[in-house]
PDB file of C-alpha atoms in Angstrom:
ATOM      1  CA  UNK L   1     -65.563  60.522 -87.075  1.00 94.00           C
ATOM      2  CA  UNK L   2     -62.970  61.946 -89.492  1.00 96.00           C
ATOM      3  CA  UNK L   3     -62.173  60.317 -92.681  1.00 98.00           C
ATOM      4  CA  UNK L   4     -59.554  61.179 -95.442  1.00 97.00           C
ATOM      5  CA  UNK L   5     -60.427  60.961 -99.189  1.00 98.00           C
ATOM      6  CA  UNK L   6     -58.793  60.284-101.797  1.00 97.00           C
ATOM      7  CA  UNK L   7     -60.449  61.345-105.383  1.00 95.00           C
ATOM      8  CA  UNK L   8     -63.453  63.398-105.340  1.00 94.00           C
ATOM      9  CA  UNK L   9     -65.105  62.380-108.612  1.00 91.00           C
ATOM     10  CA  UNK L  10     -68.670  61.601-108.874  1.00 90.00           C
ATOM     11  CA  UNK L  11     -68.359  58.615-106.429  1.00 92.00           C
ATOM     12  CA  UNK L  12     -66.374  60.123-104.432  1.00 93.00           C
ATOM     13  CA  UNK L  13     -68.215  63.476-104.142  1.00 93.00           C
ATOM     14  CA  UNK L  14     -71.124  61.633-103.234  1.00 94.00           C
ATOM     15  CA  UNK L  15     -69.842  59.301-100.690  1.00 95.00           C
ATOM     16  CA  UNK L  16     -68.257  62.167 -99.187  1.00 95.00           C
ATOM     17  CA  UNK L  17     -71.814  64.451 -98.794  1.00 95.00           C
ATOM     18  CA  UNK L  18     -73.743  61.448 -97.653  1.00 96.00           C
ATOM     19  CA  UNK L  19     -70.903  60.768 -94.704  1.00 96.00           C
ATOM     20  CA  UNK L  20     -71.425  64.499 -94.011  1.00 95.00           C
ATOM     21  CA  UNK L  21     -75.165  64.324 -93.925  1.00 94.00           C
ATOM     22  CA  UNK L  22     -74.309  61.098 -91.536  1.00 95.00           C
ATOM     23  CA  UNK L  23     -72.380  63.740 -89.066  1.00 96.00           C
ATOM     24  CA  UNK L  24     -68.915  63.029 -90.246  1.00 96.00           C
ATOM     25  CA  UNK L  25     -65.953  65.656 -91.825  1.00 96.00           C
ATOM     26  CA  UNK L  26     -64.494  64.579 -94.859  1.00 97.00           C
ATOM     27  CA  UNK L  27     -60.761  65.713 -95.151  1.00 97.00           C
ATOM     28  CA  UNK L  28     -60.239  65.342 -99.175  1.00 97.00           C
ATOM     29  CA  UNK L  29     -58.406  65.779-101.797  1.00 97.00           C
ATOM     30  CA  UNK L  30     -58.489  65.996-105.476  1.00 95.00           C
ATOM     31  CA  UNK L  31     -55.850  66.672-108.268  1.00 93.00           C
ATOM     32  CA  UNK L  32     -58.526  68.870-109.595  1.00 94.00           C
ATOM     33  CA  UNK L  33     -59.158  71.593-108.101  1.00 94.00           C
ATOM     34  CA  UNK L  34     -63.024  72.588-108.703  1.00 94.00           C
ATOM     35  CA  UNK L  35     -63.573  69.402-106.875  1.00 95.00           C
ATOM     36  CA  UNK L  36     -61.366  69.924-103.974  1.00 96.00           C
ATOM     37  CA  UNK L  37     -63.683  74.001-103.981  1.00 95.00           C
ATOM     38  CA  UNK L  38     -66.713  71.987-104.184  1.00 94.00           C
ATOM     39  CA  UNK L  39     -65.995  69.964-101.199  1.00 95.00           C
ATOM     40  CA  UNK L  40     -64.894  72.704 -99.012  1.00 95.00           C
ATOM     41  CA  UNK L  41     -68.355  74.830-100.056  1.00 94.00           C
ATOM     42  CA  UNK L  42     -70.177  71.916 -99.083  1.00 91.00           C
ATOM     43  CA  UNK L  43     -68.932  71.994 -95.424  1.00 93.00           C
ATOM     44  CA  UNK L  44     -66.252  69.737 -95.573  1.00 95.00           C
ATOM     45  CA  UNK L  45     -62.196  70.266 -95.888  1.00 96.00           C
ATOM     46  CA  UNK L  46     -60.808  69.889 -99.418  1.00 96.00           C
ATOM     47  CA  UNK L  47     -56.790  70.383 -99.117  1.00 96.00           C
ATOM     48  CA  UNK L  48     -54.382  70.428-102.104  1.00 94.00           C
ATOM     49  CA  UNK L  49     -51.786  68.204-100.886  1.00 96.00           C
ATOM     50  CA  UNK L  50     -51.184  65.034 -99.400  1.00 97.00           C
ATOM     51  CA  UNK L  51     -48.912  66.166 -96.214  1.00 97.00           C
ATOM     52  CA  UNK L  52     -51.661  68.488 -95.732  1.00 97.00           C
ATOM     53  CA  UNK L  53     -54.538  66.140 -95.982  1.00 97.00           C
ATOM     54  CA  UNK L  54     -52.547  64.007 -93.205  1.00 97.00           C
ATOM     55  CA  UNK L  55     -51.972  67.018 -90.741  1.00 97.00           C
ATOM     56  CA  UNK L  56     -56.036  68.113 -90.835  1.00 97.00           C
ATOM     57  CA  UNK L  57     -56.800  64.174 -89.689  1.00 97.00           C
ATOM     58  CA  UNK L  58     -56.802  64.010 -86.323  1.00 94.00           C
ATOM     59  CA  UNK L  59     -55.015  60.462 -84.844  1.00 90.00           C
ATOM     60  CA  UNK L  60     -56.486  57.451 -85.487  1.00 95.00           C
ATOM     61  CA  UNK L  61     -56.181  58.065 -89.350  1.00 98.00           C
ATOM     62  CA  UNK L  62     -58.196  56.957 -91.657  1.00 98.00           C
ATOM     63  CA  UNK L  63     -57.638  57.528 -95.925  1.00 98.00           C
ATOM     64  CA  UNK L  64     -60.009  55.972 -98.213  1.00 98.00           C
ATOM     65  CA  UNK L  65     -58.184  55.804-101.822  1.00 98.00           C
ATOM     66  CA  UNK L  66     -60.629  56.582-104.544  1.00 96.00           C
ATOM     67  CA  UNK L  67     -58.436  56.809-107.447  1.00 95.00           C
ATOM     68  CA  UNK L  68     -58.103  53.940-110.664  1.00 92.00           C
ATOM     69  CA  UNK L  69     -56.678  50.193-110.481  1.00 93.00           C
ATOM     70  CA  UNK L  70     -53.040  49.419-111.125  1.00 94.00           C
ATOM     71  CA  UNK L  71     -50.445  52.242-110.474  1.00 96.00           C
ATOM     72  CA  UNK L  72     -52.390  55.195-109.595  1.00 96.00           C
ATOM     73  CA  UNK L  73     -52.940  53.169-106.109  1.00 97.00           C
ATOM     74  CA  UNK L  74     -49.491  51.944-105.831  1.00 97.00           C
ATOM     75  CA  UNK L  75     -48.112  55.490-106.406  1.00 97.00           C
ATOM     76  CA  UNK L  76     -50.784  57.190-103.985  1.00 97.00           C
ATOM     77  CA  UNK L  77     -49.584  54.520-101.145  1.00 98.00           C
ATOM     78  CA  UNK L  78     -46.236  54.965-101.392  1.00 97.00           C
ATOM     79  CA  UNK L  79     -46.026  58.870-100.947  1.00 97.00           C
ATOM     80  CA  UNK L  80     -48.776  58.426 -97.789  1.00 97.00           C
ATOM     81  CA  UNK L  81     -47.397  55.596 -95.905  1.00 97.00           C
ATOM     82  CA  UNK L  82     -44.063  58.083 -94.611  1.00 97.00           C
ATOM     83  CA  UNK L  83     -46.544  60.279 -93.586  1.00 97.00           C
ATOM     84  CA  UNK L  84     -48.381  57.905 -91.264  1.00 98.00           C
ATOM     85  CA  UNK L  85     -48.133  56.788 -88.036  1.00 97.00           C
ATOM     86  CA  UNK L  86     -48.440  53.023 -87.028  1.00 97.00           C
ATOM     87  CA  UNK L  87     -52.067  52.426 -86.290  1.00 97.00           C
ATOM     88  CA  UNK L  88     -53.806  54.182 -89.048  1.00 98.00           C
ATOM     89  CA  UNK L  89     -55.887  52.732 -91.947  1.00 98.00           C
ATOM     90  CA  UNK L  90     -55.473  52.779 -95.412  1.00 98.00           C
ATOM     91  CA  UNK L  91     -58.995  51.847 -97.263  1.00 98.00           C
ATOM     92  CA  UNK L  92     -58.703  50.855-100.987  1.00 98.00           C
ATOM     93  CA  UNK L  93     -62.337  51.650-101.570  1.00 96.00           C
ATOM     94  CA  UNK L  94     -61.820  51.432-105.573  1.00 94.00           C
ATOM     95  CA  UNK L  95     -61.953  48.238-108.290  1.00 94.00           C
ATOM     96  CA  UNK L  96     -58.307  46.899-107.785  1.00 96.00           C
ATOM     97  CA  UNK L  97     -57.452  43.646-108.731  1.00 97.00           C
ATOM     98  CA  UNK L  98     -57.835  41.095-105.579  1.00 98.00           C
ATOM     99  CA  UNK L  99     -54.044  39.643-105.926  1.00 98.00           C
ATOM    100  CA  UNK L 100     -52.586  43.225-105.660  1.00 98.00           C
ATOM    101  CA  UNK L 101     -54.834  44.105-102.709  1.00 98.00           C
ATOM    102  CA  UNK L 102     -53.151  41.094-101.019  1.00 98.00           C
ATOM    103  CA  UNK L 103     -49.332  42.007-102.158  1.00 98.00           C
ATOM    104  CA  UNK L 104     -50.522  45.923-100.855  1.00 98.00           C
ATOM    105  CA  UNK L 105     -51.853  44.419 -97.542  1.00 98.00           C
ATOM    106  CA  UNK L 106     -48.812  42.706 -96.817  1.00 98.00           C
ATOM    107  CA  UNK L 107     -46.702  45.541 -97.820  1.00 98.00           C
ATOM    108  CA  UNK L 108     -48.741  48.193 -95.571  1.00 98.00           C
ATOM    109  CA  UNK L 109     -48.941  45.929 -92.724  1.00 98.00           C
ATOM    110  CA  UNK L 110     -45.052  44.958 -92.647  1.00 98.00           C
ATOM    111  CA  UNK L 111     -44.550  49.049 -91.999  1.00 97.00           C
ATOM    112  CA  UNK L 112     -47.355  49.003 -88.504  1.00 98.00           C
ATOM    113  CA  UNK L 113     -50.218  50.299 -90.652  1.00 98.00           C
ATOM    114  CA  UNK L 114     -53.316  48.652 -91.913  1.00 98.00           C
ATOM    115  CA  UNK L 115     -54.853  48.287 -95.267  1.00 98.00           C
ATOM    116  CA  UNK L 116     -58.299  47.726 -96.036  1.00 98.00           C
ATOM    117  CA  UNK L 117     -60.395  46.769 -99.500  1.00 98.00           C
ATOM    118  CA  UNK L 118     -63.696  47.510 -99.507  1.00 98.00           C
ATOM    119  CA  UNK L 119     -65.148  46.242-103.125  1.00 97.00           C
ATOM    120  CA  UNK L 120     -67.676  49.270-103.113  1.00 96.00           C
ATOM    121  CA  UNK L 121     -71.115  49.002-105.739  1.00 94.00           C
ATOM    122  CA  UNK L 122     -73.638  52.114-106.235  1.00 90.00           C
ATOM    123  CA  UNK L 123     -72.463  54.310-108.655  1.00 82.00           C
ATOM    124  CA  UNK L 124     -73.826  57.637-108.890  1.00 82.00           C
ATOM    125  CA  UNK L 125     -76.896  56.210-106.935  1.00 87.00           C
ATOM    126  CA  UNK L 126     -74.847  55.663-103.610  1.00 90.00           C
ATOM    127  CA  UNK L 127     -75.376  59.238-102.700  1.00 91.00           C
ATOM    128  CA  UNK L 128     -79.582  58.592-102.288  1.00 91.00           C
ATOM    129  CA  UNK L 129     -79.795  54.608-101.723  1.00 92.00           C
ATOM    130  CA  UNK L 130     -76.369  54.040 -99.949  1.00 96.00           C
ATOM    131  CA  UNK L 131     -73.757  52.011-101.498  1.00 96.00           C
ATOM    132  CA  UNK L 132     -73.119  48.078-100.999  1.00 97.00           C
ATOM    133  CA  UNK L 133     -69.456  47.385 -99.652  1.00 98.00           C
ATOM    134  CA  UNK L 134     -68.077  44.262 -99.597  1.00 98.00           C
ATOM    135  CA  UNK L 135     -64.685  44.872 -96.668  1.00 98.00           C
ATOM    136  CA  UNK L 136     -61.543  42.588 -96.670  1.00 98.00           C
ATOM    137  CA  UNK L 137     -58.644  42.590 -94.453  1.00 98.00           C
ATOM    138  CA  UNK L 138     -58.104  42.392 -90.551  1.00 98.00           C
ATOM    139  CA  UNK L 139     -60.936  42.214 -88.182  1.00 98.00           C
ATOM    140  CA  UNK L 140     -60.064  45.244 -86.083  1.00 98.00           C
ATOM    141  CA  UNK L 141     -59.299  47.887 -88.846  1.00 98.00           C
ATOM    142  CA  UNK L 142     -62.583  46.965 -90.325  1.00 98.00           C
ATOM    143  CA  UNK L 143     -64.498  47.159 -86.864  1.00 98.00           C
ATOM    144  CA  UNK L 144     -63.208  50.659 -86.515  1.00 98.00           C
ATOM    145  CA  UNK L 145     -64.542  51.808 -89.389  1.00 98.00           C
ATOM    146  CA  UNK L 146     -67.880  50.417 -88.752  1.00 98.00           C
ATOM    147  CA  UNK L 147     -69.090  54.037 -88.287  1.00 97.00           C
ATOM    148  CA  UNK L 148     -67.775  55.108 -91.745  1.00 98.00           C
ATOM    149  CA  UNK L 149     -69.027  51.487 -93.512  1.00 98.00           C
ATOM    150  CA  UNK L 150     -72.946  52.031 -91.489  1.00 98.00           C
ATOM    151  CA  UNK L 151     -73.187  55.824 -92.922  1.00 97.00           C
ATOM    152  CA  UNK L 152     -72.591  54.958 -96.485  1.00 97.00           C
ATOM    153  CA  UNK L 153     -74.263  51.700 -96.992  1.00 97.00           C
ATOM    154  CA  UNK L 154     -78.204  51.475 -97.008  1.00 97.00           C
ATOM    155  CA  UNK L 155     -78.787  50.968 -93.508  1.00 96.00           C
ATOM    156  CA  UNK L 156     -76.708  50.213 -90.714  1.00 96.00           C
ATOM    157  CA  UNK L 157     -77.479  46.718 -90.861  1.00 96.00           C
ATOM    158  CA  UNK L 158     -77.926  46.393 -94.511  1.00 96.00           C
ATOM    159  CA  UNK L 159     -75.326  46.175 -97.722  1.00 97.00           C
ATOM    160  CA  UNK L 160     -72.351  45.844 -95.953  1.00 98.00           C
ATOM    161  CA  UNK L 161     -70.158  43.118 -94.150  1.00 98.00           C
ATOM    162  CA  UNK L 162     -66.700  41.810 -93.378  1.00 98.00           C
ATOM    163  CA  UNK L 163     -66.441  39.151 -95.976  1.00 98.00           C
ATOM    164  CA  UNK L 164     -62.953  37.951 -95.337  1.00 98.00           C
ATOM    165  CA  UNK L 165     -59.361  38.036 -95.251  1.00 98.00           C
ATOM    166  CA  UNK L 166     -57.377  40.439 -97.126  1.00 98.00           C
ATOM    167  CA  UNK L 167     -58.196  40.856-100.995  1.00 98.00           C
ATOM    168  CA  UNK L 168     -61.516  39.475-100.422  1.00 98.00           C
ATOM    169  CA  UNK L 169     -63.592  42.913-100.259  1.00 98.00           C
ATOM    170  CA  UNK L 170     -62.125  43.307-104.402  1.00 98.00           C
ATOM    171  CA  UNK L 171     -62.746  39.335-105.198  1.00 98.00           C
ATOM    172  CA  UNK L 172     -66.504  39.733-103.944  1.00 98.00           C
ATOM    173  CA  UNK L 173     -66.734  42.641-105.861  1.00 97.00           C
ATOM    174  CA  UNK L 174     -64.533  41.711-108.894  1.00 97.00           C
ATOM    175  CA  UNK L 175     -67.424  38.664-108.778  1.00 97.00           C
ATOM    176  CA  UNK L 176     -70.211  40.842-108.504  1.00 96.00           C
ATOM    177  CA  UNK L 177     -69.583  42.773-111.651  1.00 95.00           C
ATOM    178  CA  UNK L 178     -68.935  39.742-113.685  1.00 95.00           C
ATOM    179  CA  UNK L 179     -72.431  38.881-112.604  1.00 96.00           C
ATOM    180  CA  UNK L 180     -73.612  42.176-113.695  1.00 94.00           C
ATOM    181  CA  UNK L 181     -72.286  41.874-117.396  1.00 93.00           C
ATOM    182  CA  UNK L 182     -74.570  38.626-117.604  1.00 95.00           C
ATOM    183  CA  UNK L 183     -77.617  39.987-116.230  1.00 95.00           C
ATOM    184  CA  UNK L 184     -77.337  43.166-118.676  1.00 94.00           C
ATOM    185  CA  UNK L 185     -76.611  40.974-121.737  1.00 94.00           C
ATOM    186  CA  UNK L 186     -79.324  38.916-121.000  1.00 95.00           C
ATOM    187  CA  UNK L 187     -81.619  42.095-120.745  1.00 95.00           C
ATOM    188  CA  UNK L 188     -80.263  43.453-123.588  1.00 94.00           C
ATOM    189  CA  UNK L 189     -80.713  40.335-125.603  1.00 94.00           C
ATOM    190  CA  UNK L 190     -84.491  39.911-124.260  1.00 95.00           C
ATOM    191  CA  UNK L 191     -85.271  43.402-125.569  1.00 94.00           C
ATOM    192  CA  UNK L 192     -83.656  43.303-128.738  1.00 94.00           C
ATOM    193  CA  UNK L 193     -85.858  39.976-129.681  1.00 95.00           C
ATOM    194  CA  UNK L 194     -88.960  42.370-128.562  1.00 95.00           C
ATOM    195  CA  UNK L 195     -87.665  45.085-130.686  1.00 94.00           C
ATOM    196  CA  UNK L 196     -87.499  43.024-133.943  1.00 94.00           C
ATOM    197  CA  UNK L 197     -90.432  41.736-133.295  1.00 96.00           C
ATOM    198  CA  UNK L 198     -92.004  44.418-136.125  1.00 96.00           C
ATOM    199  CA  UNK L 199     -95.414  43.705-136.443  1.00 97.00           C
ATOM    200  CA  UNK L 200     -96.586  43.701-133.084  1.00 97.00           C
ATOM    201  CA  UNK L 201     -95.345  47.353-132.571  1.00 96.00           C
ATOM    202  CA  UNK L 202     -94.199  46.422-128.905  1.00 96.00           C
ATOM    203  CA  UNK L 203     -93.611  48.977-126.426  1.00 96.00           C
ATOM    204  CA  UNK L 204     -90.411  48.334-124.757  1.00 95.00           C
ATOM    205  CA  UNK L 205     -90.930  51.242-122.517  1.00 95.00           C
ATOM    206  CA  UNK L 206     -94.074  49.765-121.336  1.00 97.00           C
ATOM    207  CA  UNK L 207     -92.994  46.599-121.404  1.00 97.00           C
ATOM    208  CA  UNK L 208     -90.047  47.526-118.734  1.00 96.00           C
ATOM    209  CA  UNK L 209     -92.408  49.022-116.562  1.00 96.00           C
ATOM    210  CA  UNK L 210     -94.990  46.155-116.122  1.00 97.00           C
ATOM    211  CA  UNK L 211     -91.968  43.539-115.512  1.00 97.00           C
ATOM    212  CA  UNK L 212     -90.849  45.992-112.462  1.00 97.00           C
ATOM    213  CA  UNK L 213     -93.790  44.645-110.637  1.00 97.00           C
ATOM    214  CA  UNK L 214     -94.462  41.213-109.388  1.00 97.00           C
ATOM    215  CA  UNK L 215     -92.196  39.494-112.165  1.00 97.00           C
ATOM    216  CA  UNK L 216     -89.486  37.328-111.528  1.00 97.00           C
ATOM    217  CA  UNK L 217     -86.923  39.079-113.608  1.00 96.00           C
ATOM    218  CA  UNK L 218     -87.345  42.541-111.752  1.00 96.00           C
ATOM    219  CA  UNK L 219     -84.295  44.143-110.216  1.00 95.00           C
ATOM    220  CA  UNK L 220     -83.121  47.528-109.868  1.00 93.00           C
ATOM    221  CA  UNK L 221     -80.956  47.095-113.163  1.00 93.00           C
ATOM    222  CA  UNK L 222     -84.078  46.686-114.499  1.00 94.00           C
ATOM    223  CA  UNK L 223     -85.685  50.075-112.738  1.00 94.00           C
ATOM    224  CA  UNK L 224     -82.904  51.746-114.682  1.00 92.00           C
ATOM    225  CA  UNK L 225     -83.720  50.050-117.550  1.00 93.00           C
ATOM    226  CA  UNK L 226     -86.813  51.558-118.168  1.00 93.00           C
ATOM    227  CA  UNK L 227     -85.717  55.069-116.876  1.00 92.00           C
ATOM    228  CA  UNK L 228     -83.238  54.890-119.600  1.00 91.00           C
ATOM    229  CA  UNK L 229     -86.034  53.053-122.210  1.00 92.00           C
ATOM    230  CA  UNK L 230     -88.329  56.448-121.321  1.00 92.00           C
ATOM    231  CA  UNK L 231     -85.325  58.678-122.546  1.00 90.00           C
ATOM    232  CA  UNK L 232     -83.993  56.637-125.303  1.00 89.00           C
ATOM    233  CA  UNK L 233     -86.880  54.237-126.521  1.00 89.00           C
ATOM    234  CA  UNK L 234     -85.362  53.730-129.929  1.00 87.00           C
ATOM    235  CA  UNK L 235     -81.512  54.306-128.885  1.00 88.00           C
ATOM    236  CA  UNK L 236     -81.283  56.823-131.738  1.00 86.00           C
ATOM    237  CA  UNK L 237     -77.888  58.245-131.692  1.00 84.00           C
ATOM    238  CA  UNK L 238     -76.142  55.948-129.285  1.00 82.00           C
ATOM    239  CA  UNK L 239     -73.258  53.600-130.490  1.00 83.00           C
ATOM    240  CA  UNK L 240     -72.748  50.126-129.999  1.00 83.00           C
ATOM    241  CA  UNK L 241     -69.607  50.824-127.802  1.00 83.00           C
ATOM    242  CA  UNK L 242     -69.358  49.354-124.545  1.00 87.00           C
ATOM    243  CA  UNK L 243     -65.860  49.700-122.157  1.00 83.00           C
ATOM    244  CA  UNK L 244     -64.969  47.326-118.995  1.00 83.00           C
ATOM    245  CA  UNK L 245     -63.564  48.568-116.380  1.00 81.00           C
ATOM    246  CA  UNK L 246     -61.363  45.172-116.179  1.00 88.00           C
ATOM    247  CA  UNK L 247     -63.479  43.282-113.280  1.00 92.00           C
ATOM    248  CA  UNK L 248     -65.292  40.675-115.680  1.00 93.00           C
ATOM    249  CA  UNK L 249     -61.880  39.766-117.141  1.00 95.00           C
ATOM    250  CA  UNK L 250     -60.371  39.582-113.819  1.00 96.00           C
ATOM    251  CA  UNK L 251     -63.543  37.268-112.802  1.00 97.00           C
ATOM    252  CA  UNK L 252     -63.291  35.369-116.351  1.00 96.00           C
ATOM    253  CA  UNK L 253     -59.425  33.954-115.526  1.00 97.00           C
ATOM    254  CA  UNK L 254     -60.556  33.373-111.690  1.00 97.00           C
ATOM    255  CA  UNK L 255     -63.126  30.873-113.459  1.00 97.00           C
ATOM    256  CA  UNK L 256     -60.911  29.110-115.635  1.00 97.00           C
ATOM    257  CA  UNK L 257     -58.352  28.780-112.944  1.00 97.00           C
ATOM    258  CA  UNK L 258     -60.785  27.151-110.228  1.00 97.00           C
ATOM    259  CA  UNK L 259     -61.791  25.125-113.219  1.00 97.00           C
ATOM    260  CA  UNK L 260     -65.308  26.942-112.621  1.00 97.00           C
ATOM    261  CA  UNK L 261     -67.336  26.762-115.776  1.00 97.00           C
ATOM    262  CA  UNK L 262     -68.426  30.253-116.418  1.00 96.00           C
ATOM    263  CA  UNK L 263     -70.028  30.340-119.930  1.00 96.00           C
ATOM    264  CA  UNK L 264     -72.669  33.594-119.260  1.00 96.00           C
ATOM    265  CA  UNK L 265     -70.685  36.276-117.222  1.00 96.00           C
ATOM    266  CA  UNK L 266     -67.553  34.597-120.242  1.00 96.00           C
ATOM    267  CA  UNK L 267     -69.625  35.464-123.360  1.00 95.00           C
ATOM    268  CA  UNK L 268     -70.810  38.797-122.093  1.00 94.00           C
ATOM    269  CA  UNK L 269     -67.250  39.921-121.594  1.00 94.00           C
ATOM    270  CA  UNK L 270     -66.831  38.674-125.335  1.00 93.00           C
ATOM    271  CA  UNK L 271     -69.462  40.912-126.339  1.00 90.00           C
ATOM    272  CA  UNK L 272     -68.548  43.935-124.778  1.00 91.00           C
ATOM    273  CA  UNK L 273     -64.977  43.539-126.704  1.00 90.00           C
ATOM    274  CA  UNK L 274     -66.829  42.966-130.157  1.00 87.00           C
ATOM    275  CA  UNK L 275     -69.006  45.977-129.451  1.00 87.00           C
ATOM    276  CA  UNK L 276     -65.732  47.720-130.108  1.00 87.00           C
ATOM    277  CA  UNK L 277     -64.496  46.143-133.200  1.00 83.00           C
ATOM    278  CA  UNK L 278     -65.879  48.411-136.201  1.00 82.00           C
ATOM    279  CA  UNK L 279     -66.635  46.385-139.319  1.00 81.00           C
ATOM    280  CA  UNK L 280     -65.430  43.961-137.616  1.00 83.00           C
ATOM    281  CA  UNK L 281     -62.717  41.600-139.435  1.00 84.00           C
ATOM    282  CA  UNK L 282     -63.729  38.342-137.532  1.00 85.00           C
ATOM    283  CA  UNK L 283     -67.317  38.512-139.569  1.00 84.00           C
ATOM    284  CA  UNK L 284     -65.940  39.918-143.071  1.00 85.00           C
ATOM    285  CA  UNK L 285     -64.100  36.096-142.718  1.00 80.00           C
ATOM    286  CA  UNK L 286     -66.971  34.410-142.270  1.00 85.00           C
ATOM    287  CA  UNK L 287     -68.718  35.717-145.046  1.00 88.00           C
ATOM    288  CA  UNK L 288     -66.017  34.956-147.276  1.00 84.00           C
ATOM    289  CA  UNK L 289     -65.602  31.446-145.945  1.00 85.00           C
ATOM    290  CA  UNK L 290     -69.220  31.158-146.478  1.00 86.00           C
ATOM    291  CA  UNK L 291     -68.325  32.333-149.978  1.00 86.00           C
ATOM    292  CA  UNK L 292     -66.321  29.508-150.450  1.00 87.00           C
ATOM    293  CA  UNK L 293     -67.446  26.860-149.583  1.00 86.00           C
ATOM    294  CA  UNK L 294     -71.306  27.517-150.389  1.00 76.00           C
ATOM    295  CA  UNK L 295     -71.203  30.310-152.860  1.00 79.00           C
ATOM    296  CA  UNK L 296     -73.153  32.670-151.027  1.00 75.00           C
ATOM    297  CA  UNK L 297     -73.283  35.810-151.539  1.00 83.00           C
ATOM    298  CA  UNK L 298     -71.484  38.814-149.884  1.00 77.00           C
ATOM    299  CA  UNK L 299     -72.413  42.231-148.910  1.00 82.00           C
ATOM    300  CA  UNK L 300     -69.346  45.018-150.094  1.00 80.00           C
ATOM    301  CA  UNK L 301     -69.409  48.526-149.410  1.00 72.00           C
TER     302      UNK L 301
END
């Protein structure tokens, strides 16, 4: 089966060799164009241009869109859908907001094409243990593609599924990562109370490694855990900078508007921001509050 591909970054590089090792030509394209030359030397097509990514895709068309949230997907839809015919399949494989996967579906659909969201989890690991994809939209686009969604995920049978209607392949996922964001703050917190712990000297390499077996905590965030312990097992060098990517925001405001109370995957978001904030002015009022009402003292530069 053919499939077009839109973005060939990490994700999508990978995605696109494991389809190929599955026995399926990737028809992609890149606005970069080492990755476009590293497709086609892998022994699929990389093409330069849109129109010409649609004329190498043989009828039924398929085009996963692998580019960011927001307008880069609005703007890559709207110069493809004149170049389709009525039957093909637009996939929205990347982390767009659920609401504007519906307005897109409805849009796509009104013009005799279909649109697809598959909420997609793996990373840069996809390419070895198959990605997890969560599909929304119409029954029959999404039972076409069954050959595409069997080759990428884990097994045929295993990480992926039809979870709903339209915009509920991106809600799943948007979900998912705001689960994620709690389960890494509460690792991070659980090490960090190891790590002050001084005088026991604990090993939080070791430590990492014996809770990968048998305990109830293990996971495969965990596995990656201690591969990244083994490189980093004092974190000398690294900042305390971490981005989102907007999903645990997205899944922050669903809460609060189901009336859903939310307080873990809420307060790791809020950590994530303040990871940002250098010297950060929120605290520097506290300790002067503190100064105020208690005299205590304060630290200055």
């Amino acid at each position: 089966m053919q499939l077009g591909l839109i973005g060939l970054g990490k994700m999508g590089g990978n995605m696109a060799e494991r389809l190929k090792l599955g026995g399926h030509q990737v028809v992609g394209f890149d606005f970069n164009a080492e990755a476009v030359a590293r497709l086609t030397a892998s022994g699929n097509v990389g093409v330069s241009t849109l129109e010409e990514l649609v004329q190498k895709l043989k009828a039924r068309r398929a085009i996963w869109i692998m580019v960011p949230q927001g307008d880069p997907v609005d703007q890559t839809i709207a110069k493809l859908v004149p170049l389709l015919n009525p039957g093909d399949i637009l996939i929205d494989g990347g982390n767009s907001y659920y609401k504007d996967t519906m307005r897109r579906h409805k849009e796509v659909t009104s013009k005799g094409l279909h649109y697809v969201d598959v909420g997609t989890s793996g990373g840069v690991w996809g390419l070895q243990e198959g990605y997890s994809m969560m599909a929304g939209g119409d029954k029959e686009p999404v039972e076409y593609l069954r050959p595409i969604l069997e080759t990428l995920a884990p097994a045929a049978d295993k990480g992926w599924g039809h979870v709903g209607p339209a915009g509920a392949g991106h809600f799943v996922k948007m979900v998912h990562n705001g689960i994620e964001y709690g389960l890494m703050q509460a690792y991070a917190e659980g090490f960090t109370i190891m790590e002050q712990k001084k005088e026991m000297s604990l090993d939080l390499e070791q430590i990492a490694e014996i809770w990968r077996y048998g305990s109830v905590v293990r996971s495969w965030l965990l596995d990656l855990t201690a591969g990244a312990l083994a490189k980093h097992p004092t974190l000398d060098g690294l900042q305390a900078y971490v981005p989102d990517s907007g999903e645990g925001r997205w899944t922050v405001v669903e809460a609060i508007d189901l009336n859903v109370s939310a307080p873990v995957i809420t307060e790791s978001l809020l950590r994530r921001i303040r990871s940002r904030e250098e010297n950060n002015f929120t605290d520097r009022m506290l300790s002067i509050m503190r100064n105020q009402f208690g005299g205590h003292a304060m630290k200055t530069d």
